[in-house]
Short mmCIF file of C-alpha atoms in Angstrom, two decimals:
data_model
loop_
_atom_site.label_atom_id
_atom_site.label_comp_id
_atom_site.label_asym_id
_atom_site.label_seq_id
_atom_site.Cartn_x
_atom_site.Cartn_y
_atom_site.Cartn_z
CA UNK A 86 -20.29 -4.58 23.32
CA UNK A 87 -20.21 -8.10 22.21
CA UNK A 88 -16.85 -9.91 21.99
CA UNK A 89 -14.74 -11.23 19.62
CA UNK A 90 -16.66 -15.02 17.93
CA UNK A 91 -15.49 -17.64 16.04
CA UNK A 92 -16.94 -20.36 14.49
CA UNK A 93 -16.35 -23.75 14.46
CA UNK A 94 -15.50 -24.05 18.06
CA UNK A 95 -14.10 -27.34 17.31
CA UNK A 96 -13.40 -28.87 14.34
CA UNK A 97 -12.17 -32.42 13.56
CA UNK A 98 -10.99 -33.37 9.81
CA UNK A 99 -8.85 -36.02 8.34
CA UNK A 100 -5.14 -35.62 6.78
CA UNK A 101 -5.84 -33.85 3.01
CA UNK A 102 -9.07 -32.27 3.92
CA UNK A 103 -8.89 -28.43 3.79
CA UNK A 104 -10.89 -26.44 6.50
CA UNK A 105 -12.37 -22.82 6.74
CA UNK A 106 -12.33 -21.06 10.02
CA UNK A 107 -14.13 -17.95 10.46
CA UNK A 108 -13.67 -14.64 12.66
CA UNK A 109 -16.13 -11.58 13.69
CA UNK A 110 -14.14 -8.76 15.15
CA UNK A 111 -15.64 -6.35 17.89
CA UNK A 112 -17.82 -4.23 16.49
CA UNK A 113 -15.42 -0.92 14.87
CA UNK A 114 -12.59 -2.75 15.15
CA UNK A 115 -11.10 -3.21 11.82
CA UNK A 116 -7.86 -5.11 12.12
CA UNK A 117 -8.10 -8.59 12.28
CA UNK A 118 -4.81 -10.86 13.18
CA UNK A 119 -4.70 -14.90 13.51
CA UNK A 120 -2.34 -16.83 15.56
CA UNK A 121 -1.96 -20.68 15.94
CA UNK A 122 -1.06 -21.90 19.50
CA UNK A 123 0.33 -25.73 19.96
CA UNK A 124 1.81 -26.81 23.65
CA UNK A 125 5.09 -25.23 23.81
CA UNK A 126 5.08 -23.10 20.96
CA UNK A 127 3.23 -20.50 22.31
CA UNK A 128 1.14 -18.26 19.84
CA UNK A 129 2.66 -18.06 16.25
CA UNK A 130 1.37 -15.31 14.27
CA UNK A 131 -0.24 -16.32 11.45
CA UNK A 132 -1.44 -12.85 9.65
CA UNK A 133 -2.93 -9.74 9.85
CA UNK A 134 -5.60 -8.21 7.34
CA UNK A 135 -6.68 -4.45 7.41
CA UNK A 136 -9.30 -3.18 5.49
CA UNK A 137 -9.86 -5.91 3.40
CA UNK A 138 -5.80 -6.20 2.87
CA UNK A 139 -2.88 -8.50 4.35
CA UNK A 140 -0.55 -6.17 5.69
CA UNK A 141 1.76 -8.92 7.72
CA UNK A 142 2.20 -12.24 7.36
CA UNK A 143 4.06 -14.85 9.48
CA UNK A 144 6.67 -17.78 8.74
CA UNK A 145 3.75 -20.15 7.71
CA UNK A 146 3.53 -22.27 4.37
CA UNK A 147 0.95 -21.39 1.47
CA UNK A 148 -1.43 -23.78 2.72
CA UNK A 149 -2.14 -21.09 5.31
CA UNK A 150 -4.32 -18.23 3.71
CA UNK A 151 -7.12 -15.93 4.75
CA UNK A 152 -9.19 -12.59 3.57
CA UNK A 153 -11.14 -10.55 4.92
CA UNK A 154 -14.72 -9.13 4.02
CA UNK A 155 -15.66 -5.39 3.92
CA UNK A 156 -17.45 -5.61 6.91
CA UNK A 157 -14.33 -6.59 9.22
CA UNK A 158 -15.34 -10.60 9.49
CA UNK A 159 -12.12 -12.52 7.98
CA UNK A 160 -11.68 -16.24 7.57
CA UNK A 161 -8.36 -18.61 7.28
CA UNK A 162 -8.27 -21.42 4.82
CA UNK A 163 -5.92 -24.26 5.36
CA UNK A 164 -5.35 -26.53 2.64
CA UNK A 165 -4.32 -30.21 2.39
CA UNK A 166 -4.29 -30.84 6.10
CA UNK A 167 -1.26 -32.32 8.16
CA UNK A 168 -1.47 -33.52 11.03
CA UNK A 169 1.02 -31.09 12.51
CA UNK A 170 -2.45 -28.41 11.71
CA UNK A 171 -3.74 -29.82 14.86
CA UNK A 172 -3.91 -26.51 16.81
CA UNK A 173 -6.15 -23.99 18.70
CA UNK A 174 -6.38 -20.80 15.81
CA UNK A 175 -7.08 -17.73 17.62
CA UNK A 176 -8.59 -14.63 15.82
CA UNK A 177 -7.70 -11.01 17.34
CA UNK A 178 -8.82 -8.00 16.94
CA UNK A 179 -7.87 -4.15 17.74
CA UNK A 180 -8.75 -0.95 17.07
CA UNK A 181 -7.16 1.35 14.06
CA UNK A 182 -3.56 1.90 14.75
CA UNK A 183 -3.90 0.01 17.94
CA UNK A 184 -3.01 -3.71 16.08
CA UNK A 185 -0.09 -4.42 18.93
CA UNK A 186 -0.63 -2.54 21.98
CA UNK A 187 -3.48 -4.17 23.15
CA UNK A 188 -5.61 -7.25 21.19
CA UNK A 189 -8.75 -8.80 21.93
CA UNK A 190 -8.60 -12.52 21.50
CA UNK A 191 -11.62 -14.70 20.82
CA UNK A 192 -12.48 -17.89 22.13
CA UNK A 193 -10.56 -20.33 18.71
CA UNK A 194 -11.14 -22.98 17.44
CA UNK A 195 -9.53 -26.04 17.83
CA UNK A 196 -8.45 -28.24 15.05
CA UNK A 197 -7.63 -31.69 15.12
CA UNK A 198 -6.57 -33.35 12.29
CA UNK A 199 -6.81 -37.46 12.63
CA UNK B 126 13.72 -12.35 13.46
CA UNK B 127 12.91 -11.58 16.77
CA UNK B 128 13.15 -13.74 19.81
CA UNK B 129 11.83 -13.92 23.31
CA UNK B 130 12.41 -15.61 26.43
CA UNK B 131 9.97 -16.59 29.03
CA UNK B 132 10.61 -19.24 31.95
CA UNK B 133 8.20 -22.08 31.57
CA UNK B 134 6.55 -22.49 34.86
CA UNK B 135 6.65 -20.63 38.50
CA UNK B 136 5.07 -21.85 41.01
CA UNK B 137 4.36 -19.25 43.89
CA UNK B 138 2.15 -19.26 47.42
CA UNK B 139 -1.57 -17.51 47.45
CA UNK B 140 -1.16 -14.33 48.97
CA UNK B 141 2.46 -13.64 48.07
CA UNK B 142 4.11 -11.59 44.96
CA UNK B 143 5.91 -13.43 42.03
CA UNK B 144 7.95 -11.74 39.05
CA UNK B 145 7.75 -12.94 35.42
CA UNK B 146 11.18 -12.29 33.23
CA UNK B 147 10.96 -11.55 29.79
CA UNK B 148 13.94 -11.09 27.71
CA UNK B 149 13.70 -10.03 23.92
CA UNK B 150 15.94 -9.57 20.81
CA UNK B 151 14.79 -8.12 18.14
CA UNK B 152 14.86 -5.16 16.06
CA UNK B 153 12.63 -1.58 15.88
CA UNK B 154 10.88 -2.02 18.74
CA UNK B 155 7.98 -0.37 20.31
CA UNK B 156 6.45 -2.05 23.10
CA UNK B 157 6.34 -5.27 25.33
CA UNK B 158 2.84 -6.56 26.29
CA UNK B 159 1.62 -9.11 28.63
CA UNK B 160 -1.05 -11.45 28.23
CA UNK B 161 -2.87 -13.72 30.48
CA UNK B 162 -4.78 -16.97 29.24
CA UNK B 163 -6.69 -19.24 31.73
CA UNK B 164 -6.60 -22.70 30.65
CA UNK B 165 -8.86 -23.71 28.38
CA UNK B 166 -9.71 -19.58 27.47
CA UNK B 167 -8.88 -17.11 25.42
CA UNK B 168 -5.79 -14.72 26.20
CA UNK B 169 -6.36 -11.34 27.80
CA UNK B 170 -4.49 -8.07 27.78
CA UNK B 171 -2.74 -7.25 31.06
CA UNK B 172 -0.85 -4.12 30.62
CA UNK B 173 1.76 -2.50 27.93
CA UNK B 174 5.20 -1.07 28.23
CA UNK B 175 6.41 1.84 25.71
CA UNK B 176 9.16 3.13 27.80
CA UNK B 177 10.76 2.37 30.73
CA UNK B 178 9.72 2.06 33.81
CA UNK B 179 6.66 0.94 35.77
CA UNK B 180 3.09 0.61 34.62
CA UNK B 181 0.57 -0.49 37.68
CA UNK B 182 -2.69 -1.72 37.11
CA UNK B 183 -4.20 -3.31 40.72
CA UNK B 184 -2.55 -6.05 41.59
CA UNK B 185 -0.44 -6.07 38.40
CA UNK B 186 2.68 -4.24 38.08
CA UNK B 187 4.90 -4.82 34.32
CA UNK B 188 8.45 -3.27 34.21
CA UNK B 189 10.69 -2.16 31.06
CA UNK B 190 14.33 -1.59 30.79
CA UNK B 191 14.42 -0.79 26.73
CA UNK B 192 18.53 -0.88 27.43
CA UNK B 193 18.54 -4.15 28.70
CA UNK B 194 16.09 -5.65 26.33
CA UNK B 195 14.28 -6.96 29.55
CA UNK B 196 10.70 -6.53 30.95
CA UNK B 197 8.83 -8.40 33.89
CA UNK B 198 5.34 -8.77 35.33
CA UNK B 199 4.97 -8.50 38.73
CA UNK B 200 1.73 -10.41 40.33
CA UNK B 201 0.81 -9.47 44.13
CA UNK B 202 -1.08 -10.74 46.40
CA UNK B 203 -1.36 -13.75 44.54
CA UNK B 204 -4.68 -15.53 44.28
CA UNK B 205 -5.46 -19.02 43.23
CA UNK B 206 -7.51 -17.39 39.69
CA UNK B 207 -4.07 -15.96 38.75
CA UNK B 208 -3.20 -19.74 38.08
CA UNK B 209 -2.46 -19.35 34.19
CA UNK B 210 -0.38 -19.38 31.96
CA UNK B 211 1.41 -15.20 31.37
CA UNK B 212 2.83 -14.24 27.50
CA UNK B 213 5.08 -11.28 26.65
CA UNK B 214 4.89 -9.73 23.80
CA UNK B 215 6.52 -7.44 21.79
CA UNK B 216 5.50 -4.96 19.25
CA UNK B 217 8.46 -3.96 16.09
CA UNK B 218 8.15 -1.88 13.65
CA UNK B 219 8.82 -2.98 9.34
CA UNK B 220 6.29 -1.20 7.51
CA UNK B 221 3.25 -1.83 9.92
CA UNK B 222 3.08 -2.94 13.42
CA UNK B 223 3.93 -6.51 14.28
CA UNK B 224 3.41 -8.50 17.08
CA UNK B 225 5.79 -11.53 18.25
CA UNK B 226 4.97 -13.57 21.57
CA UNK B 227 7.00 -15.67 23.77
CA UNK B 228 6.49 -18.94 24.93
CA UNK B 229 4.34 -18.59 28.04
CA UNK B 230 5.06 -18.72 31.58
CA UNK B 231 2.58 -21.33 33.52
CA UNK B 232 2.30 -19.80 37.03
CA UNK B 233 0.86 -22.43 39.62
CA UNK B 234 -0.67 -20.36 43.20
CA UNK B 235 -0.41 -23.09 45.63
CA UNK B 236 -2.20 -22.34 49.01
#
């Protein structure tokens, strides 16, 4: 069973840009959750979408969105970059009911904002 | 809010066993979880902790004490691939399951 993907990799964009970061959950999984990890902050959690619907959503500003399709894929929008963006954005996914026993992390992206 | 502590870094000898605290506050919980994420990787799920006790898993051992608000991973027979870095996490309840992680523990195996 192929793994958790996301594309970009890696990602480099300028202060103001916005950027769209995309997520393809293991196949029957349909909870998808995103978390931003910096050096010493560990992983924040950005949101979770089930079904097509945000059902949490972390301490994160506006400019932090996402959705996610009927088929399972999500994506996360950020808007008017900061530099502070500059992160790796990892996309999990878990089974129904399963969201925080046990999540399957893909590979991120990383972000750097210049 | 919830909160968790982690101690940064542990360094420990290949071939020996090394503990990783975890210490939470927070409300309606369910679980503690522990990740592992090779630099440069993506994390991976270790084990999970409903109630207390121990949960083994090979080499891995994690701990809970819900009455302390305290968990630990325990690592044997420590070899140099363990060399990563070792989240908690903990699952609460509000509506639908959240997840919260702690800081990260970078364990060094030095021969």
């Amino acid at each position: 069973k192929a793994g958790v993907t996301q594309t970009p990799r890696y990602l480099i964009k300028t202060r103001g840009q916005q950027v769209t970061l995309s997520c393809s959950p293991i196949s029957g999984h349909r909870s998808v959750s995103w978390y931003q990890q910096t050096p010493g902050q560990g992983l924040q959690f950005l949101f979770e979408y089930f079904s097509e619907t945000q059902r949490n959503k972390g301490n994160f500003p506006g400019r932090f969105s996402g959705r996610q399709f009927s088929n399972s894929r999500s994506e996360m929008n950020v808007s008017t970059l900061e530099l502070g963006d500059s992160a790796l954005y990892l996309c999990a996914s878990s089974l129904v009911g399963d969201t925080a026993r046990e999540q399957f992390f893909g590979p991120g992206t990383r972000l750097t904002v210049l | 809010g919830q909160s968790l502590e982690q101690p940064s870094e542990v360094t420990a000898v290949e071939g020996a066993i090394v503990q990783i605290n975890c210490t939470y506050q927070t409300s309606g919980f369910y679980g503690l979880s522990w990740y592992q994420q090779h630099d440069g990787g993506a994390p991976t799920f270790l084990s999970y902790n409903a109630l207390d006790g121990l949960e083994e898993t090979g080499r891995f051992s994690s701990f809970l004490s819900r009455s302390d608000s305290y968990g630990y991973l325990l690592l044997q027979e420590l070899q140099m691939k363990d060399s990563a870095s070792y989240f908690c996490a903990v699952r609460v309840s509000g509506g639908y399951q959240k997840v919260t992680f702690g800081t990260g523990t970078k364990l060094q195996v030095i021969p």
